Amino acid sequence: MNNDKHDLPSLTVKEIMITSVVTVFPEMTMGEAKEIMRLKNITGMPVIDKNRKVIGVVSIADVFQALDEHKLDAPIRERMTVKVHSVKPEDSISVALSLFRRYQFGRLPVVDDGNTLVGLITPKEVIAGLAAFLKLEEINEGDLGTKSGSEINRTLEFHLQGGNFDQAGIAASTLKKTLQEIGIRPEIIRKATIATYEAEMNVVIHADEGILKAVITADKLKISVNDRGPGIANIEEAMQVGFSTAPDKIREMGFGAGMGLPNIKKSSDYFKIDSLPGKGTDLYIEINF
Amino acid sequence: MKLQEIVKNLGLEVLVKSNTFDQQIVEGVYVCDLLSNVMAHGRENDLWITIQTHQNILAVASLLNFSAILLPENLNPDRETLMKAEKENIILLKSSQTAFTLAGQLYELGLRGERG
Ligand SMILES: Nc1ncnc2c1ncn2[C@@H]1O[C@H](COP(=O)(O)OP(=O)(O)OP(=O)(O)O)[C@@H](O)[C@H]1O
Ligand SMILES: [Mg+2]
C-alpha cells in the first residue's frame, strides 16, 4: 500500500471540491436545517457566521436527535457539532481520504488559513477525483449513492408476535409518525404505511413471531421483515390478489382478502420475498423518497 | 363538509368524540369490511362505514387519516375498541340504519366515493 502513496499528492482538495456549498447560520432552528436538508437532499451542512467563518457542522444525525428530544425549535448553535475537522484547498487528496477513513465523516468543509469556507468535499468527490486521476472510465454512481446514503440512517425495530392483535399496527403507526416528523412527502408516507401495516399483519396472522426493521436513509426507506413460521410454499400463488389461507375466524375480522402482499408490492419500488416452508419468511422492500 | 353537519343531518350517535371533532371535515365516503381492501383504497378524510367492531379498525382509520368510523345497524364496538378510540383520539359513530341507507343519505348530502 505505502509504496503507492507517492502517486496521490499531485491531486489536491482544490481540484475536486464542490464550491457552491449549502450552508446555514447558527441562529436558524434545527427545524429549518431539517427542511433545507430535505429540499436539497443532503445529509449535513457547515454552519457559518456572517463572515463565512466555519463555526460548526450540522448533520442529519443531529436533526434526528433533536427530533427525538422534541427540540426542533432550538437554534442550530445549541445542537451543532462544534469540533469541526476541515481541510485546506492545497491539502492533498490523501489527507482528506485518511480523515474520511478515520472518522467516518460524511463531509469535510474546505477552509482557507483564516477559517473562511471555500468549499466542501464528500467521499463521493474523492472517489470521482481518484477515478479521473486513475483514468477509470466509469464509476458506478449507484454504489456511491448507497455508501453515502447509509451513513445517515435511522433504524426502527419492532418485535412482532403471531396472534397478537392488540399490538398490531404499532410498527406502521410509529414509522408513519417518524416519517412525518422528518418531513417526507405524504404520498410516500402513505405507501410506507400501507406496506408496513400489511407486512406486520402477515406476521401477526400467519407466522409465529418476527422482526420488522425499517431503515431510513437520505433517499429511501428500507424495510425488512423476517419471521419464524410456516413460510410460504408457493410464492407466486401467494402473490395473487384473492389468494389467502387465513382461517375463517380471521376472515370474520375482515382479514384474508388476499390483498396484503399485492398491496405491499404496489407500494414499493423494490420488492423481494423469500421463504423456506416450515421455517419462515423474509420480506425486503424499498420505497424511494 | 363538516363532520358535525353530517352527524346532525343523519342523526348519528357519537360514541367517541376526539378533541378535533368540531373542526373535523369529511371529503369522501368509503364502505368496505375487508381491511386490506380498505388499506388500498381508503383516502384521507374519508368517513368509513364498516361492520367490523374489533380494535384493528382503529389502526386502519388512523394510518389512513380517516375522519371517522361509522358503525351501521346498531352495532356496538368491542370494549377494547371503545377504550382505545378514546385514547387514540379516533372518532367513532353509530347508527341504526344499514350501510346502504347511510351511503344513500351521504350521497344526497353531496358526498362522493370516487377520488379525484
Ligand atoms: N409471513 C407469512 N408467513 C406465512 N405465510 C404468509 C406470510 N405472509 C403471507 N403468507 C401467505 O400468503 C397468503 C397471501 O398473503 P396476503 O397478505 O396477500 O393475503 P392475506 O394475508 O391472506 O389477506 P389480507 O392481507 O388481505 O388480509 C396468505 O394467506 C398466507 O398463506
Ligand atoms: Mg396479509
Tab-separated table of C-alpha atoms and ligand atoms in Angstrom:
chain	number	residue	atom	x	y	z
A	1	MET	CA	0.000	0.000	0.000
A	2	ASN	CA	2.599	2.508	1.159
A	3	ASN	CA	4.620	2.497	-1.993
A	4	ASP	CA	1.534	3.553	-3.996
A	5	LYS	CA	1.146	6.692	-1.948
A	6	HIS	CA	3.594	8.807	-3.906
A	7	ASP	CA	1.134	8.971	-6.815
A	8	LEU	CA	-1.641	10.712	-4.926
A	9	PRO	CA	-0.270	14.032	-3.586
A	10	SER	CA	-0.322	15.603	-7.023
A	11	LEU	CA	-4.118	15.749	-6.713
A	12	THR	CA	-5.288	18.464	-4.302
A	13	VAL	CA	-8.550	19.112	-2.490
A	14	LYS	CA	-8.997	22.281	-4.517
A	15	GLU	CA	-9.229	20.295	-7.742
A	16	ILE	CA	-12.050	18.085	-6.590
A	17	MET	CA	-14.074	20.132	-4.070
A	18	ILE	CA	-17.610	21.469	-4.517
A	19	THR	CA	-17.571	25.270	-4.453
A	20	SER	CA	-21.272	26.092	-4.196
A	21	VAL	CA	-21.912	24.858	-0.683
A	22	VAL	CA	-25.272	24.816	1.080
A	23	THR	CA	-24.738	26.449	4.480
A	24	VAL	CA	-26.777	27.576	7.470
A	25	PHE	CA	-26.415	30.219	10.161
A	26	PRO	CA	-26.255	29.340	13.876
A	27	GLU	CA	-29.382	31.328	14.753
A	28	MET	CA	-31.593	29.315	12.398
A	29	THR	CA	-33.591	26.485	14.006
A	30	MET	CA	-32.991	22.752	13.731
A	31	GLY	CA	-36.383	22.560	12.030
A	32	GLU	CA	-35.112	24.879	9.316
A	33	ALA	CA	-31.955	22.803	8.977
A	34	LYS	CA	-34.129	19.738	8.530
A	35	GLU	CA	-36.187	21.424	5.785
A	36	ILE	CA	-33.083	22.533	3.902
A	37	MET	CA	-31.562	19.049	4.072
A	38	ARG	CA	-34.801	17.591	2.786
A	39	LEU	CA	-35.193	20.081	-0.059
A	40	LYS	CA	-31.560	19.916	-1.115
A	41	ASN	CA	-31.390	16.177	-0.488
A	42	ILE	CA	-28.225	16.437	1.578
A	43	THR	CA	-27.181	14.906	4.889
A	44	GLY	CA	-25.246	17.722	6.521
A	45	MET	CA	-24.127	21.340	6.203
A	46	PRO	CA	-21.404	23.611	7.535
A	47	VAL	CA	-22.638	26.273	9.944
A	48	ILE	CA	-21.056	29.649	9.175
A	49	ASP	CA	-21.100	33.119	10.709
A	50	LYS	CA	-21.625	36.397	8.859
A	51	ASN	CA	-18.020	36.416	7.660
A	52	ARG	CA	-18.331	32.885	6.243
A	53	LYS	CA	-16.116	31.514	9.009
A	54	VAL	CA	-16.951	27.899	9.805
A	55	ILE	CA	-18.178	27.556	13.388
A	56	GLY	CA	-19.760	24.107	13.263
A	57	VAL	CA	-21.392	21.341	11.273
A	58	VAL	CA	-24.988	20.191	11.493
A	59	SER	CA	-25.770	16.704	10.241
A	60	ILE	CA	-28.913	14.686	9.768
A	61	ALA	CA	-27.891	12.720	12.867
A	62	ASP	CA	-28.167	15.978	14.857
A	63	VAL	CA	-31.601	16.517	13.310
A	64	PHE	CA	-32.747	13.030	14.312
A	65	GLN	CA	-31.561	13.588	17.835
A	66	ALA	CA	-33.336	16.936	18.042
A	67	LEU	CA	-36.459	15.203	16.770
A	68	ASP	CA	-36.227	12.567	19.463
A	69	GLU	CA	-35.872	15.224	22.118
A	70	HIS	CA	-38.580	17.437	20.593
A	71	LYS	CA	-36.048	20.197	20.121
A	72	LEU	CA	-36.664	21.195	16.503
A	73	ASP	CA	-37.254	24.778	17.704
A	74	ALA	CA	-33.789	25.004	19.203
A	75	PRO	CA	-31.243	27.169	17.388
A	76	ILE	CA	-28.659	25.244	15.387
A	77	ARG	CA	-25.976	26.839	17.577
A	78	GLU	CA	-27.088	24.699	20.521
A	79	ARG	CA	-27.251	21.422	18.627
A	80	MET	CA	-24.463	21.529	16.054
A	81	THR	CA	-21.143	19.735	16.273
A	82	VAL	CA	-18.549	22.367	17.117
A	83	LYS	CA	-15.419	20.303	16.908
A	84	VAL	CA	-15.068	20.543	13.155
A	85	HIS	CA	-12.431	18.757	11.153
A	86	SER	CA	-11.664	20.572	7.933
A	87	VAL	CA	-9.145	20.529	5.134
A	88	LYS	CA	-7.271	23.223	3.212
A	89	PRO	CA	-7.602	23.693	-0.544
A	90	GLU	CA	-3.943	22.925	-1.040
A	91	ASP	CA	-4.087	19.721	1.032
A	92	SER	CA	-3.505	16.557	-0.904
A	93	ILE	CA	-6.441	14.262	-1.508
A	94	SER	CA	-4.818	11.638	0.708
A	95	VAL	CA	-5.233	13.917	3.748
A	96	ALA	CA	-8.972	14.035	3.095
A	97	LEU	CA	-9.058	10.335	2.424
A	98	SER	CA	-7.469	9.453	5.754
A	99	LEU	CA	-9.834	11.792	7.641
A	100	PHE	CA	-12.830	10.153	5.997
A	101	ARG	CA	-11.431	6.739	6.849
A	102	ARG	CA	-10.552	7.588	10.403
A	103	TYR	CA	-13.692	9.440	11.452
A	104	GLN	CA	-16.334	8.151	9.039
A	105	PHE	CA	-17.369	11.730	8.275
A	106	GLY	CA	-19.903	12.300	5.563
A	107	ARG	CA	-18.315	15.601	4.558
A	108	LEU	CA	-15.409	17.934	5.237
A	109	PRO	CA	-15.560	21.710	4.919
A	110	VAL	CA	-12.681	23.206	2.964
A	111	VAL	CA	-11.375	26.413	4.602
A	112	ASP	CA	-8.594	28.902	3.926
A	113	ASP	CA	-5.993	29.956	6.504
A	114	GLY	CA	-8.487	32.352	8.103
A	115	ASN	CA	-11.039	29.520	8.577
A	116	THR	CA	-13.266	31.012	5.861
A	117	LEU	CA	-15.352	28.475	3.958
A	118	VAL	CA	-14.220	27.999	0.366
A	119	GLY	CA	-15.665	24.595	-0.495
A	120	LEU	CA	-16.757	21.156	0.618
A	121	ILE	CA	-15.805	17.589	-0.165
A	122	THR	CA	-17.535	14.280	0.487
A	123	PRO	CA	-16.200	10.783	-0.189
A	124	LYS	CA	-18.029	10.996	-3.488
A	125	GLU	CA	-15.778	13.800	-4.740
A	126	VAL	CA	-12.707	11.950	-3.569
A	127	ILE	CA	-13.700	8.805	-5.417
A	128	ALA	CA	-14.674	10.714	-8.552
A	129	GLY	CA	-11.385	12.646	-8.378
A	130	LEU	CA	-9.395	9.465	-7.933
A	131	ALA	CA	-11.261	7.759	-10.730
A	132	ALA	CA	-10.470	10.638	-13.083
A	133	PHE	CA	-6.882	10.595	-11.882
A	134	LEU	CA	-6.559	6.872	-12.453
A	135	LYS	CA	-8.422	7.306	-15.737
A	136	LEU	CA	-11.137	4.902	-14.745
A	137	GLU	CA	-13.821	5.310	-17.362
A	138	GLU	CA	-16.985	4.899	-15.370
A	139	ILE	CA	-17.857	4.799	-11.757
A	140	ASN	CA	-20.997	3.111	-10.647
A	141	GLU	CA	-22.979	6.023	-9.228
A	142	GLY	CA	-25.353	3.632	-7.559
A	143	ASP	CA	-22.610	2.194	-5.407
A	144	LEU	CA	-21.553	5.648	-4.313
A	145	GLY	CA	-25.145	6.561	-3.529
A	146	THR	CA	-25.681	3.662	-1.178
A	147	LYS	CA	-22.405	4.343	0.511
A	148	SER	CA	-23.110	7.957	1.344
A	149	GLY	CA	-26.771	7.156	1.997
A	150	SER	CA	-26.028	4.576	4.636
A	151	GLU	CA	-24.126	6.952	6.850
A	152	ILE	CA	-27.179	8.998	7.835
A	153	ASN	CA	-29.533	6.262	8.706
A	154	ARG	CA	-32.045	5.888	11.426
A	155	THR	CA	-33.342	2.471	12.303
A	156	LEU	CA	-36.602	1.420	13.881
A	157	GLU	CA	-37.084	-2.132	15.022
A	158	PHE	CA	-40.198	-3.953	16.163
A	159	HIS	CA	-40.774	-7.373	17.562
A	160	LEU	CA	-43.962	-8.896	16.182
A	161	GLN	CA	-45.842	-11.664	17.931
A	162	GLY	CA	-48.039	-14.050	15.966
A	163	GLY	CA	-51.662	-13.865	17.112
A	164	ASN	CA	-51.203	-10.627	18.997
A	165	PHE	CA	-53.860	-8.367	17.533
A	166	ASP	CA	-53.616	-5.885	20.421
A	167	GLN	CA	-50.298	-4.515	19.260
A	168	ALA	CA	-50.920	-4.925	15.553
A	169	GLY	CA	-50.356	-1.719	13.638
A	170	ILE	CA	-47.780	-0.272	16.033
A	171	ALA	CA	-44.864	-0.617	13.627
A	172	ALA	CA	-46.795	1.127	10.867
A	173	SER	CA	-48.018	3.951	13.076
A	174	THR	CA	-44.626	4.569	14.682
A	175	LEU	CA	-42.931	4.626	11.306
A	176	LYS	CA	-45.621	6.933	9.933
A	177	LYS	CA	-45.037	9.385	12.757
A	178	THR	CA	-41.293	9.305	12.265
A	179	LEU	CA	-41.560	9.927	8.533
A	180	GLN	CA	-43.960	12.816	9.164
A	181	GLU	CA	-41.514	14.383	11.583
A	182	ILE	CA	-38.685	14.106	9.085
A	183	GLY	CA	-40.878	15.821	6.527
A	184	ILE	CA	-41.263	13.044	3.962
A	185	ARG	CA	-43.946	13.706	1.315
A	186	PRO	CA	-47.479	12.460	2.180
A	187	GLU	CA	-47.733	10.173	-0.908
A	188	ILE	CA	-44.569	8.415	0.184
A	189	ILE	CA	-45.762	8.158	3.765
A	190	ARG	CA	-48.974	6.593	2.532
A	191	LYS	CA	-47.069	3.910	0.637
A	192	ALA	CA	-44.758	3.233	3.571
A	193	THR	CA	-47.704	2.983	5.936
A	194	ILE	CA	-49.641	0.565	3.743
A	195	ALA	CA	-46.631	-1.685	3.133
A	196	THR	CA	-45.596	-1.760	6.783
A	197	TYR	CA	-49.092	-2.419	8.033
A	198	GLU	CA	-49.645	-5.314	5.634
A	199	ALA	CA	-46.245	-6.847	6.373
A	200	GLU	CA	-46.856	-6.508	10.081
A	201	MET	CA	-50.305	-8.083	9.840
A	202	ASN	CA	-48.985	-11.000	7.823
A	203	VAL	CA	-46.650	-11.920	10.654
A	204	VAL	CA	-49.404	-11.477	13.244
A	205	ILE	CA	-51.858	-13.539	11.207
A	206	HIS	CA	-49.723	-16.186	9.520
A	207	ALA	CA	-46.450	-16.545	11.462
A	208	ASP	CA	-45.227	-17.269	14.994
A	209	GLU	CA	-43.028	-14.254	15.530
A	210	GLY	CA	-40.877	-11.865	13.602
A	211	ILE	CA	-38.752	-8.758	13.488
A	212	LEU	CA	-39.650	-5.761	11.375
A	213	LYS	CA	-36.802	-3.407	10.733
A	214	ALA	CA	-37.140	-0.052	8.997
A	215	VAL	CA	-34.038	1.833	7.940
A	216	ILE	CA	-34.433	5.433	6.846
A	217	THR	CA	-31.641	6.816	4.699
A	218	ALA	CA	-31.395	10.120	2.876
A	219	ASP	CA	-33.085	8.845	-0.241
A	220	LYS	CA	-35.113	5.791	0.673
A	221	LEU	CA	-36.824	3.657	3.242
A	222	LYS	CA	-35.762	0.032	3.530
A	223	ILE	CA	-37.993	-2.407	5.331
A	224	SER	CA	-37.116	-5.974	6.153
A	225	VAL	CA	-39.404	-8.408	7.897
A	226	ASN	CA	-38.000	-11.740	8.964
A	227	ASP	CA	-40.296	-14.221	10.607
A	228	ARG	CA	-40.307	-17.665	12.057
A	229	GLY	CA	-43.398	-19.548	10.975
A	230	PRO	CA	-44.954	-21.839	8.399
A	231	GLY	CA	-43.402	-19.996	5.450
A	232	ILE	CA	-44.982	-19.869	2.019
A	233	ALA	CA	-44.816	-22.950	-0.201
A	234	ASN	CA	-45.819	-21.249	-3.420
A	235	ILE	CA	-44.923	-17.585	-3.529
A	236	GLU	CA	-46.341	-16.966	-6.981
A	237	GLU	CA	-49.715	-18.200	-5.758
A	238	ALA	CA	-49.488	-16.163	-2.535
A	239	MET	CA	-48.837	-13.008	-4.552
A	240	GLN	CA	-52.147	-13.289	-6.390
A	241	VAL	CA	-54.944	-10.964	-5.369
A	242	GLY	CA	-57.559	-13.021	-3.571
A	243	PHE	CA	-55.316	-15.903	-2.521
A	244	SER	CA	-55.443	-16.422	1.220
A	245	THR	CA	-55.028	-19.244	3.674
A	246	ALA	CA	-56.429	-17.197	6.551
A	247	PRO	CA	-58.794	-19.268	8.720
A	248	ASP	CA	-62.485	-18.391	8.982
A	249	LYS	CA	-62.110	-16.787	12.385
A	250	ILE	CA	-59.574	-14.342	10.973
A	251	ARG	CA	-61.663	-13.712	7.860
A	252	GLU	CA	-64.608	-12.707	10.007
A	253	MET	CA	-62.432	-9.898	11.281
A	254	GLY	CA	-62.012	-8.601	7.754
A	255	PHE	CA	-58.563	-10.049	7.143
A	256	GLY	CA	-57.836	-12.622	4.479
A	257	ALA	CA	-58.848	-10.736	1.353
A	258	GLY	CA	-55.585	-11.949	-0.129
A	259	MET	CA	-54.581	-8.390	-0.860
A	260	GLY	CA	-51.788	-7.779	1.632
A	261	LEU	CA	-48.841	-8.945	-0.445
A	262	PRO	CA	-50.161	-7.290	-3.632
A	263	ASN	CA	-50.645	-4.065	-1.637
A	264	ILE	CA	-47.054	-4.244	-0.407
A	265	LYS	CA	-45.718	-4.830	-3.891
A	266	LYS	CA	-47.753	-1.972	-5.331
A	267	SER	CA	-46.478	0.390	-2.650
A	268	SER	CA	-42.807	-0.372	-3.059
A	269	ASP	CA	-40.116	0.452	-5.582
A	270	TYR	CA	-38.220	-2.736	-4.860
A	271	PHE	CA	-39.819	-5.943	-3.595
A	272	LYS	CA	-38.301	-9.278	-2.686
A	273	ILE	CA	-39.798	-12.171	-0.793
A	274	ASP	CA	-38.108	-15.438	0.095
A	275	SER	CA	-39.489	-18.244	2.144
A	276	LEU	CA	-38.490	-21.599	3.496
A	277	PRO	CA	-41.618	-23.683	4.109
A	278	GLY	CA	-41.680	-24.822	7.708
A	279	LYS	CA	-39.089	-22.250	8.730
A	280	GLY	CA	-40.168	-18.731	7.921
A	281	THR	CA	-40.431	-15.855	5.508
A	282	ASP	CA	-38.115	-12.953	4.652
A	283	LEU	CA	-39.552	-9.888	3.034
A	284	TYR	CA	-37.446	-6.964	1.873
A	285	ILE	CA	-38.742	-3.818	0.241
A	286	GLU	CA	-37.537	-0.331	-0.583
A	287	ILE	CA	-39.535	2.831	-1.048
A	288	ASN	CA	-37.756	5.758	-2.676
A	289	PHE	CA	-38.260	9.246	-1.269
B	1	MET	CA	-68.107	19.167	4.580
B	2	LYS	CA	-68.017	19.378	8.369
B	3	LEU	CA	-68.418	16.063	10.169
B	4	GLN	CA	-70.622	17.838	12.709
B	5	GLU	CA	-73.119	18.704	9.970
B	6	ILE	CA	-73.255	15.082	8.858
B	7	VAL	CA	-73.786	13.866	12.409
B	8	LYS	CA	-76.682	16.283	12.825
B	9	ASN	CA	-78.218	15.625	9.432
B	10	LEU	CA	-78.168	11.849	9.720
B	11	GLY	CA	-78.870	11.747	13.442
B	12	LEU	CA	-75.737	9.719	14.172
B	13	GLU	CA	-74.793	8.702	17.675
B	14	VAL	CA	-71.352	9.870	18.730
B	15	LEU	CA	-69.647	7.106	20.714
B	16	VAL	CA	-66.197	8.667	20.881
B	17	LYS	CA	-65.525	12.315	20.233
B	18	SER	CA	-61.939	13.315	19.541
B	19	ASN	CA	-60.601	16.716	20.534
B	20	THR	CA	-60.682	17.737	16.869
B	21	PHE	CA	-64.323	16.791	16.461
B	22	ASP	CA	-65.548	20.359	15.901
B	23	GLN	CA	-63.083	21.059	13.103
B	24	GLN	CA	-63.160	17.609	11.516
B	25	ILE	CA	-64.018	17.632	7.833
B	26	VAL	CA	-65.209	14.830	5.565
B	27	GLU	CA	-64.159	14.724	1.933
B	28	GLY	CA	-65.401	11.331	0.847
B	29	VAL	CA	-67.059	8.118	1.951
B	30	TYR	CA	-65.777	4.563	1.787
B	31	VAL	CA	-67.793	1.451	2.587
B	32	CYS	CA	-65.935	-1.849	2.978
B	33	ASP	CA	-65.254	-4.536	5.563
B	34	LEU	CA	-62.153	-6.153	4.085
B	35	LEU	CA	-59.305	-4.398	5.810
B	36	SER	CA	-56.657	-4.875	3.113
B	37	ASN	CA	-59.065	-3.520	0.558
B	38	VAL	CA	-59.684	-0.520	2.777
B	39	MET	CA	-55.914	-0.054	3.149
B	40	ALA	CA	-55.565	0.001	-0.623
B	41	HIS	CA	-58.457	2.328	-1.425
B	42	GLY	CA	-59.277	4.431	1.617
B	43	ARG	CA	-58.281	8.094	1.443
B	44	GLU	CA	-57.512	10.874	3.855
B	45	ASN	CA	-60.636	12.457	5.389
B	46	ASP	CA	-62.917	9.612	4.359
B	47	LEU	CA	-65.837	8.708	6.529
B	48	TRP	CA	-65.532	4.923	6.751
B	49	ILE	CA	-68.597	2.739	7.168
B	50	THR	CA	-67.826	-0.795	8.370
B	51	ILE	CA	-69.458	-3.629	10.284
B	52	GLN	CA	-66.118	-4.591	11.837
B	53	THR	CA	-66.126	-3.762	15.522
B	54	HIS	CA	-62.733	-5.044	16.720
B	55	GLN	CA	-59.832	-2.801	17.639
B	56	ASN	CA	-57.883	-3.280	14.411
B	57	ILE	CA	-60.253	-0.890	12.619
B	58	LEU	CA	-58.661	1.899	14.671
B	59	ALA	CA	-55.207	1.250	13.237
B	60	VAL	CA	-56.619	1.304	9.721
B	61	ALA	CA	-58.513	4.543	10.352
B	62	SER	CA	-55.568	6.286	11.935
B	63	LEU	CA	-52.979	5.060	9.420
B	64	LEU	CA	-55.096	6.395	6.565
B	65	ASN	CA	-56.162	9.622	8.337
B	66	PHE	CA	-59.874	8.862	8.089
B	67	SER	CA	-62.129	11.484	9.584
B	68	ALA	CA	-64.294	8.963	11.436
B	69	ILE	CA	-65.535	5.378	11.641
B	70	LEU	CA	-69.273	4.803	11.355
B	71	LEU	CA	-70.832	1.536	12.546
B	72	PRO	CA	-74.203	0.772	10.936
B	73	GLU	CA	-77.129	-1.417	12.079
B	74	ASN	CA	-76.774	-0.533	15.734
B	75	LEU	CA	-73.523	-2.444	16.013
B	76	ASN	CA	-71.533	-1.781	19.145
B	77	PRO	CA	-67.765	-1.606	19.135
B	78	ASP	CA	-65.855	-4.108	21.277
B	79	ARG	CA	-64.916	-2.791	24.678
B	80	GLU	CA	-61.213	-2.522	23.757
B	81	THR	CA	-62.143	-0.679	20.582
B	82	LEU	CA	-64.075	1.890	22.572
B	83	MET	CA	-61.285	2.372	25.104
B	84	LYS	CA	-58.563	2.551	22.512
B	85	ALA	CA	-60.515	5.020	20.366
B	86	GLU	CA	-60.748	7.360	23.377
B	87	LYS	CA	-57.060	7.025	23.995
B	88	GLU	CA	-56.037	7.480	20.390
B	89	ASN	CA	-58.460	10.257	19.597
B	90	ILE	CA	-60.397	8.478	16.887
B	91	ILE	CA	-63.987	9.448	16.265
B	92	LEU	CA	-66.465	6.557	16.485
B	93	LEU	CA	-70.029	6.954	15.329
B	94	LYS	CA	-73.006	4.625	15.107
B	95	SER	CA	-76.418	4.476	13.511
B	96	SER	CA	-79.424	2.172	13.398
B	97	GLN	CA	-79.529	2.404	9.586
B	98	THR	CA	-77.886	-0.058	7.216
B	99	ALA	CA	-74.683	0.820	5.336
B	100	PHE	CA	-76.750	1.106	2.159
B	101	THR	CA	-79.146	3.659	3.621
B	102	LEU	CA	-76.348	5.643	5.225
B	103	ALA	CA	-74.416	5.713	1.961
B	104	GLY	CA	-77.550	6.957	0.163
B	105	GLN	CA	-78.085	9.720	2.687
B	106	LEU	CA	-74.445	10.779	2.497
B	107	TYR	CA	-74.657	10.831	-1.292
B	108	GLU	CA	-77.661	13.125	-1.065
B	109	LEU	CA	-75.667	15.486	1.124
B	110	GLY	CA	-73.276	15.807	-1.798
B	111	LEU	CA	-70.523	13.451	-0.663
B	112	ARG	CA	-68.949	11.143	-3.221
B	113	GLY	CA	-66.940	7.974	-3.131
B	114	GLU	CA	-64.727	8.284	-6.168
B	115	ARG	CA	-61.445	10.071	-5.926
B	116	GLY	CA	-60.113	12.979	-7.981
C	1	LIG	N1	-45.340	-14.016	6.825
C	1	LIG	C1	-46.040	-15.036	6.291
C	1	LIG	N2	-45.858	-16.297	6.743
C	1	LIG	C2	-46.554	-17.327	6.211
C	1	LIG	N3	-47.430	-17.193	5.209
C	1	LIG	C3	-47.650	-15.967	4.709
C	1	LIG	C4	-46.967	-14.831	5.212
C	1	LIG	N4	-47.358	-13.756	4.507
C	1	LIG	C5	-48.260	-14.200	3.608
C	1	LIG	N5	-48.440	-15.537	3.709
C	1	LIG	C6	-49.282	-16.418	2.851
C	1	LIG	O1	-49.618	-15.691	1.670
C	1	LIG	C7	-51.029	-15.548	1.581
C	1	LIG	C8	-51.367	-14.229	0.921
C	1	LIG	O2	-50.936	-13.147	1.767
C	1	LIG	P1	-51.659	-11.734	1.637
C	1	LIG	O3	-51.070	-10.819	2.627
C	1	LIG	O4	-51.626	-11.320	0.202
C	1	LIG	O5	-53.169	-12.060	1.996
C	1	LIG	P2	-53.781	-12.430	3.415
C	1	LIG	O6	-52.851	-12.090	4.500
C	1	LIG	O7	-54.260	-13.838	3.375
C	1	LIG	O8	-55.049	-11.482	3.457
C	1	LIG	P3	-55.055	-9.900	3.648
C	1	LIG	O9	-53.628	-9.453	3.620
C	1	LIG	O10	-55.841	-9.367	2.505
C	1	LIG	O11	-55.701	-9.663	4.963
C	1	LIG	C9	-51.528	-15.699	2.988
C	1	LIG	O12	-52.868	-16.106	3.079
C	1	LIG	C10	-50.581	-16.763	3.534
C	1	LIG	O13	-50.954	-18.048	3.075
C	2	MG	MG	-51.969	-10.208	4.531
